[in-house]
Amino acid sequence: MAKIIYTHTDEAPLLATYSFLPVISAYARTAGVEVETRDISLAGRIISQFPERLTEEQRLDDALAELGELATKPEANIIKLPNISASIPQLKAAVKELREQGYDLPDYPENPQTDEEREVRAKYDKVKGSAVNPVLREGNSDRRAPASVKNYAKTHPHRMGAWSSDSRTNVATMGKDDFRDNEKSVVLPADDTLKIQLVAADGSTTVLKESVPVLAGEVVDGTFMSVSALRTFLAAQVERAEKEGVLFSAHLKATMMKVSDPIIFGHVVEVFFADVFDKYGEQLAAAGLSANDGLGGILSGLDQVEGGAEIKAAFEAALQQGPALAMVDSDRGITNLHVPSDVIIDASMPAMIRTSGHMWNAAGEEQDTLAVIPDSSYAGVYQTVIDDCRAHGAFDPATMGSVPNVGLMAKAAEEYGSHDKTFEVPADGTVQVVNGAGEVLIEHQVSAGDVWRACQTKDAPIRDWVKLAVTRARATGSPAVFWLDRERAHDANLIAKVEEYLAEHDTEGLTLEIMSPAEATAYSLERIRRGEDTISVTGNVLRDYNTDLFPILELGTSAKMLSVVPLMNGGGLFETGAGGSAPKHVQQLVKENYLRWDSLGEFFALAASLEHLAQRTDNARAQVLADTLDRATGTFLDEDRSPGRKLGTIDNRGSHFYLALYWAEELAKQSEDAELAQAFSALAATLREQESTIVEELGAVQGQPADIGGYFRPDPAKAEAVMRPSQTFNEALASLG
């Protein structure tokens, strides 16, 4: 039997799965397609690392490793929902919950001293941050807004905040002594094994990474951020924000860039509260309270610290005396600096731009903002959009064009592959990348505390990326622009490869350009305002940024994108959109039994998955399911069946019912497969006849607290009961047989 793997992940997408998966399984079975699940949630990944500490019933296989292996095979067909890319506070919270549920898990060792603690830390390090995506992404990314979504956005444009020509919102970035400025890059002439080492000022050598296997043609980069330069820069921005009367906000990626960005975030916290740390820093450090965990982590730990009330008062005074901080939650006093994973650049910057360049202040009011993005590699993209809005006003979703993306990400390409090669430098000296013959390929003079990192980009994914860009340009007729900066070391090496591999393809009649990210942004924005589409062909980090930036401006959300990853060995990975708002959705469900999560991304991914399966296995019935699901999704949008924001409207569960209804009706009237049409005729009739009853049953549970048995690992029985409250709908699905 043909097989689709549907991932169990986290938060709102996981809860939505309890409602939608029964629909998928029932419909897919009619085409001989089996839908299996694999648990790659944060909790599941944690549990899989410690089988020796758990009972037989508690143990879980390493589903992520299994799917990583499957992704290299032609038969792979994986639907991947958003998962938590855990910051350390999230990881600790998940461990705490699991321990309360009876799992004998060790504490996360902040400063491991013994071999056992180092082993535990290594296991947790495999789980935190972007642990999932590099494993599954054995192909490059094709991400775009489906025509039905784009048309819906044009006829039902979302609200955009007005921009003023005198807006004081801007981006602040280092430009010198940061990752971009210090980058060095080499192309490996042959297979080799590299070593990363620190030669200290006293002549001693410390091996930072013993073995880095590389392949011929691979691009290897090394760079660092000077912490002294960072802190000087940050102090200037705190002063600038106060002088200009704008909010101070820091925008990093502490989840994905799980080693470097929490450290940088910690420096932001320390510099913003410089007087407090000057006076109490040693006391905080002795208590194990780290700025890297954010202001929230420090404040929550002060109850256990002698003189904690005095220190807390000092922080509160600093908040009153310094520049106004952007807020995550004004009502609860949660600032931009409370939690490193609360403000993630790819979601926070587009949201700010969409809202007139404003973020929220402590009074719950919108205000112009200084967006502090320390590394200058891609900060210019956001400044270019801000400048464009200041000059031309807000974009109009009813008329604007689109910026689909072809992203280089296969085999952990670029910065996301740098986690295990990122280090906080322990001593002054020289960091070197050395080849097997002992030759130094890259070296940097560094100081203690600097953040040094390397990354790898293999040749085969680059060649495949160029091919995908040409394929999409040919299929759409839109210009394709490689967002590469000739002045940046890594990009210069990629440009040479792009120019070489473009020659392998028929590019006659295609518009293929190479521009720096800021130039490419300006070019794309000019076309957007004329209603024209432009394909952005980018590396991994910009792929992540662009596939939030433009969809949020065009569609109001990045969750409505079609994200296909043609795996390099013939399989398919189908991603369902971003999960940035998932935590708030869960909180609302628990409080009032209403789930606002929009599963539209799941609908698109499922249709693409079924189509891929049909083509790979010659399953005509699966193709019928895919085609009818596409049409049903169009009806779903036309009828505006996406979840509302407030009680009294249909939520995620109601949207699944209507998708099931429209899909059954499309299957019942299709002419390609009479037997299939007959099978769904009865279901379609039942769902239509019982529509008011089902909607009433789904709505009746709203307004009361919902018990799902856990945030990171809900109880399956409780979650299913909460997410499938309509017995009429459940029985109708079961009747499909």
XYZ file of C-alpha atoms in Angstrom:
737
model
C 0.000 0.000 0.000
C 1.223 3.500 -0.857
C 2.182 5.500 2.203
C 2.177 9.115 3.388
C 3.943 10.058 6.626
C 2.138 12.807 8.551
C 4.211 14.334 11.323
C 3.036 14.895 14.874
C 4.675 18.139 15.940
C 3.815 20.749 18.573
C 1.381 23.322 19.877
C -1.547 24.383 17.664
C -0.513 22.318 14.593
C -0.447 19.195 16.782
C -3.890 19.923 18.205
C -5.235 20.567 14.712
C -3.877 17.163 13.686
C -6.200 15.434 16.150
C -9.106 16.973 14.246
C -7.882 16.817 10.646
C -5.987 13.524 10.526
C -9.169 11.387 10.810
C -10.482 13.157 7.688
C -7.220 12.582 5.818
C -7.042 8.907 6.783
C -10.658 8.173 5.856
C -10.440 9.843 2.448
C -6.964 8.509 1.600
C -7.997 4.932 2.382
C -10.427 5.019 -0.545
C -7.400 5.367 -2.850
C -5.412 2.615 -1.160
C -3.195 5.179 0.565
C -2.106 4.556 4.134
C -1.378 7.591 6.334
C 1.084 6.944 9.149
C 2.291 9.350 11.814
C 5.737 9.975 13.286
C 6.289 11.976 16.470
C 8.943 14.652 15.895
C 7.582 17.005 18.556
C 9.964 18.631 21.008
C 8.714 16.305 23.758
C 9.015 13.267 21.504
C 12.561 14.194 20.520
C 13.535 14.632 24.184
C 12.019 11.289 25.199
C 13.787 9.437 22.371
C 17.203 10.534 23.675
C 16.917 8.849 27.093
C 15.506 5.296 26.669
C 17.761 3.938 29.432
C 16.008 6.151 32.017
C 12.436 5.341 30.986
C 10.011 2.461 31.289
C 9.203 0.285 28.284
C 5.829 2.026 27.904
C 7.400 5.496 27.974
C 10.142 4.902 25.424
C 9.905 6.309 21.914
C 11.936 5.490 18.841
C 13.968 8.302 17.304
C 11.371 9.205 14.679
C 13.419 12.139 13.412
C 16.387 9.908 12.613
C 14.035 7.462 10.888
C 12.517 10.206 8.734
C 15.971 11.598 7.975
C 16.890 8.223 6.513
C 13.576 7.988 4.641
C 14.131 11.444 3.102
C 17.105 10.043 1.174
C 14.936 7.382 -0.500
C 12.784 7.704 -3.647
C 9.638 6.483 -1.882
C 9.668 9.287 0.706
C 6.393 11.190 1.001
C 6.402 13.277 4.182
C 3.994 16.009 5.268
C 5.849 18.138 7.797
C 3.941 20.486 10.112
C 5.566 23.348 12.056
C 7.518 22.234 15.103
C 9.056 24.026 18.056
C 12.640 25.080 17.380
C 13.417 25.147 21.056
C 15.300 27.859 22.847
C 16.859 26.812 26.155
C 13.928 28.189 28.197
C 11.487 26.209 26.029
C 13.626 23.088 26.356
C 13.718 23.438 30.136
C 9.957 24.000 30.271
C 9.341 20.857 28.218
C 11.626 18.786 30.452
C 9.832 20.126 33.540
C 6.432 19.154 32.128
C 7.613 15.685 31.130
C 9.071 15.092 34.578
C 5.726 16.101 36.093
C 4.142 13.496 33.799
C 6.423 10.806 35.234
C 9.341 10.788 32.811
C 12.671 10.372 34.616
C 14.626 12.951 32.634
C 17.829 14.692 33.766
C 18.128 18.437 34.299
C 19.643 20.450 31.464
C 23.300 21.017 32.488
C 24.099 24.712 32.036
C 27.809 24.192 32.723
C 28.583 20.483 32.434
C 31.561 19.423 34.553
C 31.511 15.622 34.435
C 31.498 13.181 31.524
C 27.929 12.225 32.423
C 26.793 15.856 32.375
C 28.565 16.436 29.073
C 26.783 13.400 27.608
C 23.411 14.677 28.843
C 24.148 18.138 27.450
C 25.072 16.628 24.060
C 21.757 14.773 23.930
C 19.783 17.902 24.734
C 21.828 19.879 22.209
C 20.617 17.441 19.527
C 17.054 18.418 20.404
C 17.145 22.180 20.814
C 17.043 24.813 18.100
C 16.458 23.836 14.491
C 16.950 20.137 15.110
C 14.289 18.956 12.661
C 14.643 20.877 9.434
C 18.289 20.128 8.560
C 17.580 16.409 8.998
C 14.502 16.270 6.774
C 15.465 18.770 4.105
C 17.257 16.540 1.630
C 16.126 18.828 -1.148
C 15.763 22.503 -1.983
C 12.643 24.557 -1.403
C 9.915 25.672 -3.804
C 7.610 27.958 -1.835
C 4.817 30.045 -3.325
C 1.284 31.284 -2.781
C -1.245 29.041 -4.546
C -3.374 30.865 -7.073
C -6.512 30.339 -4.985
C -4.908 32.033 -1.972
C -3.527 34.913 -3.990
C -6.891 35.501 -5.652
C -8.635 35.394 -2.284
C -6.194 37.969 -0.877
C -6.923 40.258 -3.807
C -10.700 40.042 -3.430
C -10.586 40.041 0.393
C -7.500 42.175 1.151
C -6.241 42.015 4.723
C -5.732 45.170 6.753
C -2.446 47.024 6.276
C -1.329 49.835 8.554
C -0.832 53.225 6.924
C 2.713 54.537 6.528
C 3.764 58.126 7.075
C 6.579 59.839 5.192
C 7.883 61.131 8.518
C 8.038 57.687 10.151
C 11.120 57.375 12.366
C 11.232 53.580 12.152
C 14.583 52.226 10.985
C 16.932 49.260 11.143
C 20.231 49.520 13.021
C 23.006 47.096 12.085
C 26.730 46.800 12.743
C 28.256 46.759 9.252
C 31.753 46.208 10.676
C 33.273 43.448 12.794
C 30.158 41.303 12.352
C 29.571 37.956 10.639
C 29.263 39.475 7.174
C 32.301 41.741 7.501
C 34.639 39.041 8.828
C 33.580 36.221 6.523
C 36.144 34.124 4.643
C 35.201 31.363 2.232
C 36.939 28.532 0.366
C 35.889 25.916 -2.180
C 37.340 22.499 -1.416
C 39.249 20.942 -4.322
C 38.800 17.349 -3.095
C 37.141 15.224 -0.422
C 38.806 15.909 2.899
C 38.339 16.077 6.658
C 38.829 19.490 8.226
C 39.578 20.452 11.807
C 38.678 23.655 13.654
C 41.118 24.757 16.339
C 41.986 27.712 18.534
C 45.665 28.646 18.842
C 45.689 30.744 22.001
C 47.918 33.737 22.613
C 50.102 31.596 24.885
C 50.733 29.123 22.040
C 48.484 26.344 23.318
C 46.066 24.685 20.861
C 42.486 23.699 21.661
C 40.559 21.580 19.164
C 37.076 23.056 18.803
C 35.850 20.534 16.217
C 37.899 17.439 15.563
C 36.303 16.262 12.344
C 34.428 18.162 9.628
C 34.039 15.845 6.605
C 33.801 17.746 3.307
C 33.308 16.817 -0.333
C 34.972 18.071 -3.483
C 33.427 21.349 -4.628
C 31.967 22.125 -1.195
C 31.878 25.743 -0.033
C 33.175 26.184 3.530
C 32.993 29.504 5.347
C 34.327 30.846 8.611
C 33.519 34.127 10.308
C 33.102 35.767 13.691
C 31.366 38.611 15.468
C 33.507 40.794 17.690
C 31.771 41.011 21.046
C 33.520 44.252 21.991
C 32.290 45.802 18.727
C 28.831 44.337 19.340
C 28.562 45.856 22.789
C 29.789 49.253 21.565
C 27.197 49.101 18.788
C 24.401 48.101 21.182
C 25.202 50.894 23.622
C 24.995 53.382 20.762
C 21.585 52.045 19.730
C 20.194 52.276 23.261
C 21.295 55.915 23.284
C 19.910 56.472 19.770
C 16.488 55.027 20.610
C 16.188 57.279 23.636
C 17.350 60.349 21.705
C 14.951 59.713 18.785
C 12.011 58.825 21.040
C 11.415 55.447 19.404
C 11.034 51.963 20.804
C 14.150 49.845 21.197
C 13.716 46.300 19.869
C 16.150 43.478 19.132
C 15.436 41.048 16.285
C 17.366 37.766 16.255
C 16.812 34.084 15.525
C 17.569 32.498 18.888
C 15.674 29.333 17.960
C 17.276 28.400 14.644
C 20.684 29.962 15.289
C 20.680 28.201 18.604
C 24.320 28.804 19.620
C 25.155 32.273 18.312
C 21.925 34.214 18.761
C 21.177 33.416 22.427
C 24.688 34.697 23.186
C 24.059 37.862 21.163
C 20.670 38.240 22.865
C 22.405 37.995 26.231
C 24.695 40.867 25.292
C 21.658 42.945 24.281
C 20.112 42.342 27.718
C 23.365 43.151 29.529
C 23.988 46.363 27.582
C 20.411 47.599 27.894
C 20.583 47.045 31.669
C 24.258 47.989 31.896
C 24.044 49.715 35.279
C 22.219 46.755 36.833
C 24.762 44.243 35.557
C 27.672 46.451 36.593
C 26.342 46.383 40.149
C 24.826 42.901 40.426
C 26.341 40.913 37.546
C 28.601 38.734 39.697
C 25.749 38.003 42.077
C 23.475 36.973 39.198
C 26.152 34.775 37.637
C 26.824 33.066 40.979
C 23.105 32.261 41.172
C 23.193 30.720 37.693
C 21.008 33.451 36.190
C 22.126 34.173 32.625
C 21.217 37.100 30.417
C 21.229 34.609 27.530
C 17.927 33.251 28.906
C 16.402 36.728 28.868
C 15.098 39.179 31.432
C 12.178 36.881 32.205
C 14.488 34.048 33.233
C 16.442 36.363 35.520
C 13.366 37.885 37.186
C 11.762 34.494 37.776
C 14.927 33.294 39.519
C 15.438 36.264 41.820
C 13.174 34.836 44.531
C 15.955 32.349 45.291
C 18.704 34.975 45.395
C 19.756 36.852 48.506
C 18.855 40.487 47.928
C 16.667 39.462 44.983
C 14.030 42.085 45.744
C 16.649 44.813 45.539
C 17.921 43.507 42.205
C 14.385 43.254 40.841
C 13.743 46.850 41.842
C 16.917 47.868 40.008
C 15.671 46.206 36.801
C 12.273 47.877 37.160
C 13.922 51.261 37.673
C 16.083 50.722 34.591
C 12.977 49.960 32.548
C 11.480 53.268 33.632
C 14.647 55.315 33.099
C 15.948 53.895 29.810
C 14.470 54.163 26.306
C 11.046 52.629 25.825
C 11.247 48.913 25.066
C 9.086 47.224 22.455
C 6.631 44.876 24.128
C 5.608 41.314 23.352
C 2.610 41.550 25.699
C 1.912 44.990 27.146
C -0.855 43.739 29.432
C 1.466 41.268 31.143
C 4.587 43.449 31.047
C 6.477 41.067 28.751
C 9.175 43.048 26.952
C 11.189 42.442 23.814
C 14.036 41.274 26.067
C 12.129 38.854 28.307
C 12.537 35.625 26.324
C 15.018 35.049 23.460
C 12.488 32.991 21.488
C 9.635 35.525 21.788
C 10.842 37.882 19.036
C 12.027 35.951 15.991
C 13.240 38.171 13.181
C 11.552 36.499 10.217
C 8.108 36.861 11.854
C 8.622 40.031 13.908
C 10.020 42.290 11.188
C 7.260 41.661 8.596
C 4.624 42.112 11.306
C 6.202 45.441 12.244
C 6.326 46.585 8.609
C 2.713 45.555 8.068
C 1.690 47.574 11.142
C 2.883 50.969 9.868
C 6.431 50.276 11.051
C 5.171 50.159 14.616
C 5.581 47.867 17.561
C 3.701 48.063 20.863
C 4.870 50.137 23.811
C 4.232 49.541 27.528
C 0.932 51.430 27.342
C -0.339 49.096 24.627
C -0.015 51.761 21.952
C 1.738 51.627 18.580
C 5.005 53.511 18.238
C 7.858 53.984 15.756
C 10.687 51.563 16.382
C 14.431 51.146 16.087
C 14.835 47.531 14.982
C 18.272 46.362 16.119
C 19.629 43.585 13.873
C 23.312 43.261 14.828
C 24.621 41.221 11.870
C 24.465 43.158 8.595
C 24.226 40.156 6.238
C 20.506 40.650 5.554
C 19.525 43.693 7.625
C 19.495 45.801 4.446
C 16.522 43.814 3.134
C 14.308 45.122 5.914
C 15.668 48.668 5.732
C 14.922 48.694 1.987
C 11.300 47.673 2.593
C 10.924 50.306 5.323
C 12.368 53.004 3.043
C 10.028 51.942 0.243
C 6.976 52.139 2.516
C 8.086 55.521 3.851
C 8.365 56.810 0.273
C 5.359 55.124 -1.345
C 3.027 54.135 1.481
C 1.720 50.726 2.482
C 1.367 47.938 -0.064
C -2.081 47.106 -1.414
C -2.849 43.365 -1.138
C -5.619 43.799 -3.731
C -3.156 44.734 -6.468
C 0.350 43.749 -5.388
C 2.417 41.076 -7.071
C 4.035 38.064 -5.453
C 7.560 36.930 -4.547
C 7.735 33.126 -4.601
C 10.977 31.579 -3.382
C 13.440 28.947 -4.526
C 15.588 28.261 -1.485
C 18.955 26.561 -1.117
C 18.660 24.342 1.951
C 19.446 20.720 1.018
C 21.895 18.841 3.207
C 21.998 21.553 5.902
C 23.221 24.194 3.473
C 24.512 27.528 4.787
C 24.138 29.026 8.230
C 21.630 26.567 9.629
C 24.307 23.918 9.263
C 26.584 25.898 11.561
C 25.203 24.863 14.963
C 27.873 22.260 15.670
C 30.545 24.580 14.312
C 29.660 27.704 16.314
C 31.683 28.602 19.383
C 31.946 31.264 22.037
C 35.708 31.781 21.916
C 37.242 30.812 25.292
C 40.499 32.802 25.012
C 42.333 35.374 22.892
C 44.072 33.811 19.904
C 43.531 32.597 16.364
C 40.748 30.297 15.190
C 41.888 28.171 12.268
C 40.211 25.812 9.824
C 42.852 23.250 8.884
C 42.695 20.594 6.161
C 43.888 16.996 6.363
C 47.375 17.989 5.207
C 47.697 20.485 8.048
C 47.268 23.550 5.816
C 45.365 26.520 7.250
C 42.441 27.330 4.939
C 40.758 30.031 7.051
C 41.916 31.907 10.133
C 40.736 34.795 12.278
C 42.318 36.760 15.103
C 39.746 36.628 17.899
C 39.251 37.726 21.493
C 37.718 35.831 24.381
C 33.923 35.957 24.147
C 33.777 36.515 20.390
C 31.290 34.312 18.526
C 32.988 32.312 15.764
C 31.140 30.082 13.336
C 31.637 28.008 10.215
C 29.152 26.589 7.777
C 29.109 24.215 4.838
C 27.273 24.227 1.522
C 27.728 21.143 -0.602
C 28.086 21.333 -4.354
C 25.248 18.958 -5.334
C 22.558 21.053 -3.580
C 23.858 24.202 -5.302
C 23.584 22.537 -8.715
C 20.078 21.286 -7.849
C 19.107 24.786 -6.602
C 20.132 26.374 -9.915
C 18.148 23.722 -11.804
C 15.050 24.373 -9.675
C 15.355 28.134 -10.252
C 15.477 27.653 -14.027
C 12.559 25.201 -13.856
C 10.381 27.658 -11.937
C 11.336 30.586 -14.191
C 10.428 28.507 -17.237
C 7.132 27.334 -15.690
C 5.979 30.802 -14.631
C 7.604 33.210 -17.074
C 8.609 35.393 -14.124
C 12.119 36.796 -13.651
C 14.259 34.795 -11.236
C 16.747 36.770 -9.169
C 19.618 35.166 -7.249
C 19.971 37.222 -4.048
C 23.765 37.091 -3.830
C 26.218 39.815 -2.833
C 29.456 39.898 -4.856
C 31.124 41.742 -1.952
C 30.458 38.905 0.504
C 32.959 36.020 0.520
C 30.432 33.169 0.672
C 28.197 34.694 -1.979
C 31.136 35.333 -4.327
C 31.873 31.594 -4.370
C 28.199 30.784 -4.923
C 28.006 33.259 -7.804
C 30.854 31.466 -9.575
C 28.980 28.179 -9.247
C 25.642 29.700 -10.302
C 27.198 31.127 -13.461
C 28.815 27.750 -14.222
C 25.646 25.707 -13.650
C 23.312 28.070 -15.503
C 25.288 27.155 -18.621
C 23.993 23.572 -18.257
C 20.409 24.705 -18.921
C 18.382 26.185 -21.735
C 17.830 29.732 -20.483
C 16.719 31.212 -23.789
C 13.960 33.749 -23.197
C 14.304 33.662 -19.400
C 15.179 36.618 -17.199
C 17.807 35.428 -14.705
C 19.615 38.046 -12.618
C 22.147 38.175 -9.795
C 21.717 41.049 -7.320
C 22.730 41.831 -3.768
C 19.912 41.265 -1.235
C 19.186 44.992 -0.863
C 19.194 45.517 -4.654
C 17.024 42.435 -5.184
C 14.579 43.709 -2.577
C 14.261 47.102 -4.291
C 13.816 45.430 -7.702
C 11.145 43.060 -6.350
C 9.276 45.845 -4.546
C 9.156 47.974 -7.688
C 7.594 45.040 -9.543
C 5.252 44.191 -6.628
C 3.740 47.659 -6.764
C 3.032 47.094 -10.486
C 1.320 43.793 -9.694
C 4.194 41.722 -11.129
C 5.764 38.544 -9.735
C 9.479 38.004 -9.125
C 11.050 34.711 -8.021
C 13.571 35.177 -5.218
C 16.324 32.562 -5.467
C 18.062 32.616 -2.121
C 20.238 30.809 0.369
C 18.847 29.154 3.446
C 18.573 32.058 5.865
C 17.084 34.437 3.286
C 14.718 31.648 2.256
C 13.427 31.652 5.816
C 13.189 35.450 5.945
C 11.616 35.936 2.505
C 9.017 33.206 2.913
C 7.664 35.140 5.881
C 8.304 38.720 4.744
C 6.487 38.695 1.416
C 3.602 36.338 2.320
C 2.816 38.379 5.450
C 2.644 41.518 3.309
C 0.781 39.847 0.424
C -1.524 37.453 2.276
C -1.460 38.573 5.886
C 0.192 35.327 6.971
C 2.892 32.889 5.883
C 0.737 29.915 6.909
C -1.124 29.934 3.575
C 1.874 29.098 1.408
C 2.438 25.977 -0.639
C 5.851 24.652 0.361
C 7.200 21.783 -1.717
C 10.644 20.272 -1.220
C 11.515 18.044 -4.196
C 13.952 15.681 -2.467
C 17.164 15.118 -4.376
C 16.706 11.331 -4.566
C 13.162 11.517 -5.914
C 10.961 11.683 -2.831
C 8.846 14.590 -1.661
C 8.663 16.671 1.508
C 5.608 18.901 1.862
C 5.714 21.637 4.489
C 2.603 23.307 5.807
C 3.544 26.848 6.784
C 4.869 28.763 9.748
C 3.908 28.212 13.373
C 4.909 31.512 14.946
C 1.490 32.265 16.456
C 0.926 28.712 17.663
C 1.620 29.388 21.385
C -1.104 32.041 21.630
C -3.520 29.696 19.881
C -2.919 26.971 22.456
C -3.406 29.427 25.301
C -6.752 30.455 23.828
C -7.845 26.831 23.416
C -7.023 25.967 27.022
C -8.770 29.113 28.279
C -11.930 28.991 26.166
C -11.907 25.843 23.999
C -11.420 27.749 20.774
C -8.558 26.973 18.367
C -7.800 29.775 15.923
C -5.112 27.858 14.000
C -5.692 27.952 10.233
C -4.968 24.576 8.587
C -4.962 25.948 5.048
C -1.272 25.111 4.740
C -2.079 21.509 5.620
C -4.724 21.417 2.873
C -2.216 22.582 0.261
C 0.496 20.226 1.457
C -1.873 17.263 1.401
C -2.967 17.979 -2.184
C 0.657 18.240 -3.322
C 1.541 15.060 -1.418
C -1.317 13.115 -3.026
C -0.346 14.393 -6.471
C 3.277 13.386 -5.915
C 2.182 9.937 -4.746
C -0.115 9.551 -7.767
C 2.718 10.349 -10.157
C 5.312 8.173 -8.399
C 3.067 5.116 -7.987
C 0.742 5.524 -10.980
C -2.233 5.768 -8.621
C -5.000 7.430 -10.614
C -7.366 7.515 -7.658
C -4.836 9.480 -5.578
C -4.705 12.032 -8.402
C -8.496 12.339 -8.255
C -8.231 12.990 -4.521
C -5.597 15.669 -5.156
C -7.574 17.409 -7.903
C -10.830 17.413 -5.944
C -9.055 18.644 -2.801
C -7.693 21.593 -4.779
C -11.192 22.492 -5.951
C -12.607 21.989 -2.456
C -9.974 24.314 -1.027
C -10.990 26.956 -3.562
C -14.597 26.653 -2.386
C -13.393 26.755 1.232
C -11.731 30.106 0.535
C -14.635 31.492 -1.483
C -17.043 30.598 1.322
C -14.662 32.114 3.903
C -14.507 29.050 6.134
C -11.143 29.829 7.739
C -11.264 30.116 11.539
C -12.318 33.425 13.009
C -10.494 35.107 15.870
C -13.222 35.118 18.493
C -15.776 32.895 20.133
C -19.008 32.351 18.290
C -17.421 31.820 14.885
C -16.148 28.532 13.511
C -12.703 27.611 14.722
C -10.146 25.106 13.417
C -12.502 22.171 13.969
C -15.288 23.846 12.032
C -12.945 24.637 9.167
C -12.017 20.939 8.971
C -15.680 20.004 8.775
C -16.298 22.376 5.882
C -13.204 21.199 4.031
C -14.421 17.606 4.450
C -17.881 18.607 3.186
C -16.624 20.451 0.112
C -14.102 17.704 -0.658
C -16.762 14.988 -0.412
C -19.056 16.989 -2.704
C -16.272 17.442 -5.272
C -15.512 13.710 -5.159
C -19.183 12.849 -5.506
C -19.593 14.867 -8.698
C -16.252 14.117 -10.386
C -16.474 11.920 -13.484
C -13.003 10.361 -13.590
C -13.839 7.518 -11.159
C -17.496 6.477 -10.935
C -16.902 4.031 -8.092
C -15.200 6.716 -6.029
C -17.992 9.183 -6.829
C -20.562 6.693 -5.606
C -18.607 6.026 -2.396
C -18.570 9.713 -1.502
C -22.121 10.553 -2.588
C -23.611 9.187 0.636
C -21.041 10.964 2.815
C -21.539 14.261 0.987
C -25.299 13.999 1.429
C -24.978 13.166 5.129
C -22.583 16.033 5.836
C -24.769 18.514 3.969
C -27.951 17.293 5.677
C -26.328 17.346 9.112
C -24.427 20.626 8.598
C -26.381 22.637 11.169
C -26.200 19.839 13.757
C -22.456 19.397 13.315
C -21.759 23.131 13.467
C -23.891 23.366 16.596
C -22.041 20.468 18.248
C -18.679 22.009 17.385
C -19.716 25.420 18.673
C -21.356 24.169 21.857
C -18.014 23.492 23.547
C -16.740 27.046 23.111
C -16.342 29.340 26.082
C -15.244 26.788 28.685
C -11.690 25.766 29.689
C -10.298 22.770 27.827
C -8.095 20.134 29.468
C -5.585 18.665 27.013
C -3.281 17.201 29.642
C -0.118 19.110 28.784
C 1.355 21.825 26.606
C 4.428 20.116 25.165
C 2.974 16.591 25.384
C -0.830 16.619 25.509
C -2.625 13.483 26.628
C -3.777 11.827 23.367
C -7.181 10.784 24.688
C -7.904 14.211 26.162
C -6.661 16.020 23.065
C -8.784 13.847 20.775
C -11.854 14.406 22.922
C -11.337 18.173 22.827
C -10.610 18.330 19.116
C -13.402 15.953 17.956
C -16.485 17.111 19.894
C -19.071 16.415 17.159
C -20.295 12.843 17.435
C -22.386 13.341 14.293
C -19.323 14.292 12.240
C -17.249 11.485 13.746
C -19.884 8.867 12.902
C -20.253 10.175 9.351
C -16.508 9.836 8.761
C -16.500 6.342 10.225
C -19.297 5.332 7.836
C -17.016 5.924 4.858
C -15.504 2.550 5.723
